[in-house]
Amino acid sequence: MNAPNTASENASSDQNDRYLATTHEVVNQPPALENYNLYEQDIALQEAVRRENPGAAENDLGAFGALAGSAAVIDLGFRANQNKPDFNTHDRFGHRIDEVDFHPSYHELMRIALENGLHSSPWASPGKGAHVTRAAKYYMHSQVEAAHCCPVTMTFAAIPSIRKQPELASLWESRVLANSYDPRNVPDSEKTSVTIGMAMTEKQGGSDVRTNSTLAHAIGSKGPGQAYELVGHKWFVSAPMGDAFLVLAQAPGGLSCFLMPRWRPDGSKNPWQIQRLKNKMGNVANASSEVELRGALAWMIGEEGRGVPTIIEMVAMTRFDCMIGSSAGMRQAVAQATHHCRHRSAFGSRLSDQPLMQNVLADLALENEAALAYTLRVARALDNQDQEHERLLARLATPVGKYWICKRTPNHAYEAMECIGGSGVMEDCIMPRLFRESPINAIWEGSGNVQCLDTLRAIQKQPETLDAFFREAAEAKGSDRRFDQFLGQLQNDFANTDNIQYRARNLVDRLALAMQASLLLRNGDKAVADAFCASRLQSNGGMNYGNLPAGTDAAAIIKRATPVVG
């Protein structure tokens, strides 16, 4: 008998093991979209910043863009959403604490936001372009994780209302504007930096805050700056670990605004009790709560009975941030879709080179670029409130833009997800989070109908707001026949006030489109402006994305929008 060839048999066995262990080579997959600069890889953002704030410190924006696009910061967004906040009513000794426990990734995102002044910079350092620069940073940061931006926005938006009561502003403003983050559940007197929230809506009214039932009882003297105790409830309070809240409650003279801290000045807990956290479909990293006020100490801001006018500036600023946030969601969706299609091939060619996919990708990019152009134009108006035109424009453009941009985001997110295909539905992709987040801004801070009614209210109370809006839009007249016809018809339709509330959505839709078209025609890329007018101002029979007409330079539009990574 011959001896076995042991070495040969072992080699053959090893080779077979390798065949069994290796089933295939991974090819035709895009690299992860990370470690890229969100500012330098966004041509539309760079152009908009330079247009609306020519003196912008672009090195600063570039540095922030690199931070926001880093793999480590992107990972924070995933971790914050994988780990929902927990609520503890009491500590282990039985003391009521009303404490929401967030994952460390949430706190790190908050730290980045506040240390970079996303809550403070236009108030702490006002001047030319301050709102534009802050909006650009918020736009990039929100692409990483949108939910934690809620307390950032409310802290930012609270300053105009707090300043209406100078003695309260002297106690709170420096800490609100401090570029640091202190998440400890301790009295605000022990902190050098604080965050602010707001509590307006109640079960029976929602957006109809004038039906609020929470009552304010004066402790001593009555009126602005005086102490009250609040008894009632609030149906929707986001970021309940804020250090203080602007609250609407009924005083004897009517609905009034109050500043209510979570802790009393003596260091005891204010009897403001969280009942439970909301179980939301999106906005998961941010806690939203239902609360009851059991004699909570608060101080009146502004005149008694003038609660809505007092808090309305805060509401206007939160609505502006909804525009930024929804535009940012669109940008991240476009970045993900174009990046995927640039690297992925099917049916013999790259997806981004295939005509039908080009139609969809270019259309998604158009929507984002128009939203961004509109948003940063409003930012410039906020930077120039001493000018009547800018003040009037901001008053009308804010509800119009909040309505339109936020309303367009959900279908945009879905279409971008479809461009990626099955992988875009997986939870380790950012697209499911963008999709779940996409309806939030349209609903919060006043849903679509509320924005349309506010648009009509602005026009009825100040007809000059509509004049300013049309005057701004008309700066593009003569540059495109389609635009001229669209604007002229819209102006004619506003002259007819019959059934105007019933027609409000149609009118507001067209106001937004007219302003976006005007901005793109005056300042934007030629291919983008032409495609926008052709697809948005003329009916071509298609309502879904991917209905750009023949002759559109889709490749050029896609190239502008695609981040080049890998």
PDB file of N, CA and C in Angstrom, residues 84-92 95-102 107 182-187 191 239-242 262-263 269-270 272-277 287 289 291:
ATOM      1  N   LYS A  84     -33.342  55.853  22.845  1.00  0.00           N
ATOM      2  CA  LYS A  84     -34.362  56.830  23.205  1.00  0.00           C
ATOM      3  C   LYS A  84     -34.128  57.367  24.616  1.00  0.00           C
ATOM      4  N   PRO A  85     -34.523  58.611  24.864  1.00  0.00           N
ATOM      5  CA  PRO A  85     -34.437  59.119  26.235  1.00  0.00           C
ATOM      6  C   PRO A  85     -35.367  58.354  27.171  1.00  0.00           C
ATOM      7  N   ASP A  86     -34.914  58.200  28.412  1.00  0.00           N
ATOM      8  CA  ASP A  86     -35.714  57.551  29.451  1.00  0.00           C
ATOM      9  C   ASP A  86     -36.201  58.590  30.446  1.00  0.00           C
ATOM     10  N   PHE A  87     -37.357  58.321  31.023  1.00  0.00           N
ATOM     11  CA  PHE A  87     -37.957  59.259  31.982  1.00  0.00           C
ATOM     12  C   PHE A  87     -38.055  58.617  33.364  1.00  0.00           C
ATOM     13  N   ASN A  88     -37.591  59.340  34.357  1.00  0.00           N
ATOM     14  CA  ASN A  88     -37.683  58.906  35.750  1.00  0.00           C
ATOM     15  C   ASN A  88     -38.473  59.941  36.541  1.00  0.00           C
ATOM     16  N   THR A  89     -39.602  59.518  37.095  1.00  0.00           N
ATOM     17  CA  THR A  89     -40.399  60.451  37.898  1.00  0.00           C
ATOM     18  C   THR A  89     -39.742  60.730  39.242  1.00  0.00           C
ATOM     19  N   HIS A  90     -39.156  59.689  39.869  1.00  0.00           N
ATOM     20  CA  HIS A  90     -38.598  59.803  41.217  1.00  0.00           C
ATOM     21  C   HIS A  90     -37.211  59.183  41.269  1.00  0.00           C
ATOM     22  N   ASP A  91     -36.432  59.600  42.228  1.00  0.00           N
ATOM     23  CA  ASP A  91     -35.164  58.921  42.467  1.00  0.00           C
ATOM     24  C   ASP A  91     -35.418  57.694  43.343  1.00  0.00           C
ATOM     25  N   ARG A  92     -34.387  56.960  43.670  1.00  0.00           N
ATOM     26  CA  ARG A  92     -34.582  55.700  44.381  1.00  0.00           C
ATOM     27  C   ARG A  92     -34.999  55.892  45.837  1.00  0.00           C
ATOM     28  N   HIS A  95     -37.927  60.730  46.056  1.00  0.00           N
ATOM     29  CA  HIS A  95     -38.056  62.154  45.783  1.00  0.00           C
ATOM     30  C   HIS A  95     -38.473  62.383  44.335  1.00  0.00           C
ATOM     31  N   ARG A  96     -39.402  63.274  44.108  1.00  0.00           N
ATOM     32  CA  ARG A  96     -39.838  63.617  42.749  1.00  0.00           C
ATOM     33  C   ARG A  96     -38.712  64.374  42.050  1.00  0.00           C
ATOM     34  N   ILE A  97     -38.252  63.863  40.886  1.00  0.00           N
ATOM     35  CA  ILE A  97     -37.147  64.522  40.181  1.00  0.00           C
ATOM     36  C   ILE A  97     -37.517  64.933  38.760  1.00  0.00           C
ATOM     37  N   ASP A  98     -38.507  64.290  38.143  1.00  0.00           N
ATOM     38  CA  ASP A  98     -38.895  64.624  36.765  1.00  0.00           C
ATOM     39  C   ASP A  98     -37.670  64.748  35.868  1.00  0.00           C
ATOM     40  N   GLU A  99     -36.917  63.702  35.797  1.00  0.00           N
ATOM     41  CA  GLU A  99     -35.647  63.746  35.071  1.00  0.00           C
ATOM     42  C   GLU A  99     -35.699  62.874  33.822  1.00  0.00           C
ATOM     43  N   VAL A 100     -35.318  63.462  32.697  1.00  0.00           N
ATOM     44  CA  VAL A 100     -35.197  62.727  31.442  1.00  0.00           C
ATOM     45  C   VAL A 100     -33.721  62.424  31.226  1.00  0.00           C
ATOM     46  N   ASP A 101     -33.434  61.162  31.017  1.00  0.00           N
ATOM     47  CA  ASP A 101     -32.056  60.701  30.866  1.00  0.00           C
ATOM     48  C   ASP A 101     -31.773  60.472  29.383  1.00  0.00           C
ATOM     49  N   PHE A 102     -30.809  61.222  28.839  1.00  0.00           N
ATOM     50  CA  PHE A 102     -30.446  61.130  27.427  1.00  0.00           C
ATOM     51  C   PHE A 102     -29.146  60.344  27.264  1.00  0.00           C
ATOM     52  N   HIS A 107     -26.066  64.404  24.249  1.00  0.00           N
ATOM     53  CA  HIS A 107     -25.395  65.505  24.942  1.00  0.00           C
ATOM     54  C   HIS A 107     -24.205  66.026  24.143  1.00  0.00           C
ATOM     55  N   ASP A 182     -24.565  72.782  29.687  1.00  0.00           N
ATOM     56  CA  ASP A 182     -24.576  72.199  31.031  1.00  0.00           C
ATOM     57  C   ASP A 182     -25.869  71.401  31.185  1.00  0.00           C
ATOM     58  N   PRO A 183     -25.803  70.081  31.024  1.00  0.00           N
ATOM     59  CA  PRO A 183     -27.027  69.269  31.056  1.00  0.00           C
ATOM     60  C   PRO A 183     -27.464  68.827  32.451  1.00  0.00           C
ATOM     61  N   ARG A 184     -26.780  69.275  33.479  1.00  0.00           N
ATOM     62  CA  ARG A 184     -27.083  68.772  34.823  1.00  0.00           C
ATOM     63  C   ARG A 184     -28.503  69.144  35.259  1.00  0.00           C
ATOM     64  N   ASN A 185     -29.118  68.257  36.009  1.00  0.00           N
ATOM     65  CA  ASN A 185     -30.448  68.491  36.569  1.00  0.00           C
ATOM     66  C   ASN A 185     -30.282  69.173  37.932  1.00  0.00           C
ATOM     67  N   VAL A 186     -29.870  70.432  37.866  1.00  0.00           N
ATOM     68  CA  VAL A 186     -29.645  71.226  39.083  1.00  0.00           C
ATOM     69  C   VAL A 186     -30.291  72.593  38.894  1.00  0.00           C
ATOM     70  N   PRO A 187     -30.512  73.347  39.971  1.00  0.00           N
ATOM     71  CA  PRO A 187     -31.095  74.681  39.832  1.00  0.00           C
ATOM     72  C   PRO A 187     -30.294  75.560  38.886  1.00  0.00           C
ATOM     73  N   LYS A 191     -25.807  77.311  37.394  1.00  0.00           N
ATOM     74  CA  LYS A 191     -25.322  77.166  36.025  1.00  0.00           C
ATOM     75  C   LYS A 191     -24.898  78.499  35.432  1.00  0.00           C
ATOM     76  N   ALA A 239     -38.269  68.895  24.797  1.00  0.00           N
ATOM     77  CA  ALA A 239     -37.063  69.213  25.560  1.00  0.00           C
ATOM     78  C   ALA A 239     -37.400  69.605  26.998  1.00  0.00           C
ATOM     79  N   PRO A 240     -38.058  68.714  27.756  1.00  0.00           N
ATOM     80  CA  PRO A 240     -38.516  69.082  29.094  1.00  0.00           C
ATOM     81  C   PRO A 240     -37.403  69.271  30.116  1.00  0.00           C
ATOM     82  N   MET A 241     -36.147  69.002  29.731  1.00  0.00           N
ATOM     83  CA  MET A 241     -35.039  69.274  30.647  1.00  0.00           C
ATOM     84  C   MET A 241     -34.488  70.677  30.469  1.00  0.00           C
ATOM     85  N   GLY A 242     -35.174  71.520  29.714  1.00  0.00           N
ATOM     86  CA  GLY A 242     -34.776  72.915  29.634  1.00  0.00           C
ATOM     87  C   GLY A 242     -34.786  73.553  31.018  1.00  0.00           C
ATOM     88  N   ARG A 262     -37.475  75.585  35.888  1.00  0.00           N
ATOM     89  CA  ARG A 262     -37.726  74.244  36.424  1.00  0.00           C
ATOM     90  C   ARG A 262     -37.459  74.183  37.925  1.00  0.00           C
ATOM     91  N   TRP A 263     -36.681  75.143  38.415  1.00  0.00           N
ATOM     92  CA  TRP A 263     -36.363  75.195  39.844  1.00  0.00           C
ATOM     93  C   TRP A 263     -36.741  76.560  40.395  1.00  0.00           C
ATOM     94  N   LYS A 269     -37.565  72.225  43.930  1.00  0.00           N
ATOM     95  CA  LYS A 269     -38.099  71.882  42.618  1.00  0.00           C
ATOM     96  C   LYS A 269     -39.429  72.599  42.380  1.00  0.00           C
ATOM     97  N   ASN A 270     -39.555  73.262  41.233  1.00  0.00           N
ATOM     98  CA  ASN A 270     -40.816  73.898  40.872  1.00  0.00           C
ATOM     99  C   ASN A 270     -41.853  72.802  40.607  1.00  0.00           C
ATOM    100  N   TRP A 272     -43.758  71.503  38.612  1.00  0.00           N
ATOM    101  CA  TRP A 272     -44.026  71.328  37.171  1.00  0.00           C
ATOM    102  C   TRP A 272     -43.695  69.883  36.882  1.00  0.00           C
ATOM    103  N   GLN A 273     -44.720  69.050  36.724  1.00  0.00           N
ATOM    104  CA  GLN A 273     -44.508  67.614  36.747  1.00  0.00           C
ATOM    105  C   GLN A 273     -44.779  66.983  35.386  1.00  0.00           C
ATOM    106  N   ILE A 274     -43.787  66.221  34.915  1.00  0.00           N
ATOM    107  CA  ILE A 274     -43.924  65.484  33.665  1.00  0.00           C
ATOM    108  C   ILE A 274     -44.794  64.250  33.918  1.00  0.00           C
ATOM    109  N   GLN A 275     -45.813  64.081  33.084  1.00  0.00           N
ATOM    110  CA  GLN A 275     -46.690  62.926  33.223  1.00  0.00           C
ATOM    111  C   GLN A 275     -46.151  61.716  32.446  1.00  0.00           C
ATOM    112  N   ARG A 276     -45.681  61.977  31.259  1.00  0.00           N
ATOM    113  CA  ARG A 276     -45.092  60.916  30.451  1.00  0.00           C
ATOM    114  C   ARG A 276     -44.389  61.535  29.254  1.00  0.00           C
ATOM    115  N   LEU A 277     -43.535  60.742  28.589  1.00  0.00           N
ATOM    116  CA  LEU A 277     -42.928  61.157  27.337  1.00  0.00           C
ATOM    117  C   LEU A 277     -43.794  60.677  26.182  1.00  0.00           C
ATOM    118  N   ALA A 287     -36.757  64.393  23.539  1.00  0.00           N
ATOM    119  CA  ALA A 287     -37.898  64.037  24.383  1.00  0.00           C
ATOM    120  C   ALA A 287     -38.995  65.080  24.233  1.00  0.00           C
ATOM    121  N   SER A 289     -43.009  65.813  25.907  1.00  0.00           N
ATOM    122  CA  SER A 289     -43.686  65.363  27.120  1.00  0.00           C
ATOM    123  C   SER A 289     -45.052  66.002  27.307  1.00  0.00           C
ATOM    124  N   VAL A 291     -47.210  67.538  30.566  1.00  0.00           N
ATOM    125  CA  VAL A 291     -46.885  68.012  31.917  1.00  0.00           C
ATOM    126  C   VAL A 291     -48.109  68.595  32.602  1.00  0.00           C
TER     127      VAL A 291
END
